[in-house]
mmCIF file of C-alpha atoms in Angstrom:
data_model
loop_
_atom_site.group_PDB
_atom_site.id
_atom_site.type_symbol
_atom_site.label_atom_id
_atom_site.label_comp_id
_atom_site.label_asym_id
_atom_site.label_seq_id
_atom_site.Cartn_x
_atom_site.Cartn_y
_atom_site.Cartn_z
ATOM 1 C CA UNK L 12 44.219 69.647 114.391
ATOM 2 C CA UNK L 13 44.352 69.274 118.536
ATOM 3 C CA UNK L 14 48.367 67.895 117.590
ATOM 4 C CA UNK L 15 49.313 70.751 115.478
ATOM 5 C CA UNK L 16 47.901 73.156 118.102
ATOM 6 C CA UNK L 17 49.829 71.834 120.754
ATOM 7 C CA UNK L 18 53.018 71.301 118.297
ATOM 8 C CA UNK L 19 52.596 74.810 117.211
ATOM 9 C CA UNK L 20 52.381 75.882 121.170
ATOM 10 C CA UNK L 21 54.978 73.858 121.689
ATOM 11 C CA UNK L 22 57.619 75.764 119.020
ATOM 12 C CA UNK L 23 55.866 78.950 120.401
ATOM 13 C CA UNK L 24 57.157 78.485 124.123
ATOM 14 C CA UNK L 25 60.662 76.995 123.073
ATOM 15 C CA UNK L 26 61.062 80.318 120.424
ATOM 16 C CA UNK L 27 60.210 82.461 123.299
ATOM 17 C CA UNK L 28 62.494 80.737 125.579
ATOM 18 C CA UNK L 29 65.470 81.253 122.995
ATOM 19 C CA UNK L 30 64.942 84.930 122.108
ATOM 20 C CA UNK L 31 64.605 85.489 126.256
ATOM 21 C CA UNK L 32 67.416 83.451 127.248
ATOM 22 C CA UNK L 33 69.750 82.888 124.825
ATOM 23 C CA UNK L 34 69.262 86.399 122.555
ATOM 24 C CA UNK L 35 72.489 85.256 120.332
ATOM 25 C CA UNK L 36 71.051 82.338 119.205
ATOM 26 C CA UNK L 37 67.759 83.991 117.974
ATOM 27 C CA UNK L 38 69.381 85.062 114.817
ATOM 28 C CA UNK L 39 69.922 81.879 113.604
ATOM 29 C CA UNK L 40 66.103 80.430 113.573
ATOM 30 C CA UNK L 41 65.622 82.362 110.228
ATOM 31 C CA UNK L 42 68.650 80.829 108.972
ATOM 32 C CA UNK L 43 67.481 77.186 110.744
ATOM 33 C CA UNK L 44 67.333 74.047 108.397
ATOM 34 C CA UNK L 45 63.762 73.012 109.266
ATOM 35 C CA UNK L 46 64.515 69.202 108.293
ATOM 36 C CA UNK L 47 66.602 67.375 110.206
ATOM 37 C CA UNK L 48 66.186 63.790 108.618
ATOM 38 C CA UNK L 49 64.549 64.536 105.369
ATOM 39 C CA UNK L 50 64.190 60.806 104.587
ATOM 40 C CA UNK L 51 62.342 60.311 107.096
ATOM 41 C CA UNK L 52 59.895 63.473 106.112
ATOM 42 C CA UNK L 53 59.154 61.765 102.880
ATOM 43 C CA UNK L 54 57.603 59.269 104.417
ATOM 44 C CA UNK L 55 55.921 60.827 106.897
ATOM 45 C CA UNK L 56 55.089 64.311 105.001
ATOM 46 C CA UNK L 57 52.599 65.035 107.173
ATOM 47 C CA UNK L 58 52.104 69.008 108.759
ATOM 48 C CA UNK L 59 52.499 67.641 112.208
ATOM 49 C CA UNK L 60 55.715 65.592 111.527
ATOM 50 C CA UNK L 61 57.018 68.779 109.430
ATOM 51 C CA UNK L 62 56.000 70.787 112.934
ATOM 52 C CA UNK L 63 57.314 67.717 115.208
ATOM 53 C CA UNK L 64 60.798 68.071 113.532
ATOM 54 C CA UNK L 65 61.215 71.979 113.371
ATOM 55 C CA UNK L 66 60.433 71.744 116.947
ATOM 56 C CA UNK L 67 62.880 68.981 117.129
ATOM 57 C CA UNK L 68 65.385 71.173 115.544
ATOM 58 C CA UNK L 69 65.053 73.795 117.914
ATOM 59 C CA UNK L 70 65.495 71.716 121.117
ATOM 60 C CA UNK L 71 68.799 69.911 119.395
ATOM 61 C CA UNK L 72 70.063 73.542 118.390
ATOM 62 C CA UNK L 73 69.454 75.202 121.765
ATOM 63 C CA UNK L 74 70.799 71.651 123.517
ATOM 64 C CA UNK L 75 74.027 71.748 121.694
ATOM 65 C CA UNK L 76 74.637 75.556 122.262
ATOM 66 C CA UNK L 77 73.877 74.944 126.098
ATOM 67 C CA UNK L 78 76.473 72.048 126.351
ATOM 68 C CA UNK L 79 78.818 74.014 124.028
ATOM 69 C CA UNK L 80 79.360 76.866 126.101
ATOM 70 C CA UNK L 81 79.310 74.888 129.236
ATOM 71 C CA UNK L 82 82.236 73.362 128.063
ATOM 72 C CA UNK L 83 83.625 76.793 127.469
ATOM 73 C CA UNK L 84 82.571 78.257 130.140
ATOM 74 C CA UNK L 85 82.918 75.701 132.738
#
């Protein structure tokens, strides 16, 4: 339960981050595919590796729209 916790606290913070930062982006996590390698998630169907790759998600969506508009802006 201590790993979920700190998953879950984990998606929290970087949810928080996105809606305070990047405000355009925060439309999208409703819309967000929650599994990235669903192959993977079958066999390891656990809660925390369901949490582990949301969270995932979110770092690899918010890392790709910071490079992307770099490169746009920069």
């Amino acid at each position: 339960m201590k790993a979920e916790r700190e998953i879950n606290n984990k998606i929290l913070d970087k949810t928080l981050e996105i809606q305070e930062s990047y405000p355009e982006l925060y439309i999208f996590l409703d819309e967000m595919t929650v599994y990235r390698n669903v192959s993977a998630l079958q066999k390891e169907d656990s809660p925390h590796a369901r949490l582990q790759n949301y969270y995932d998600s979110l770092n690899e969506m918010l890392n790709s729209y910071i490079l992307n508009t770099k490169g746009h802006n920069g």
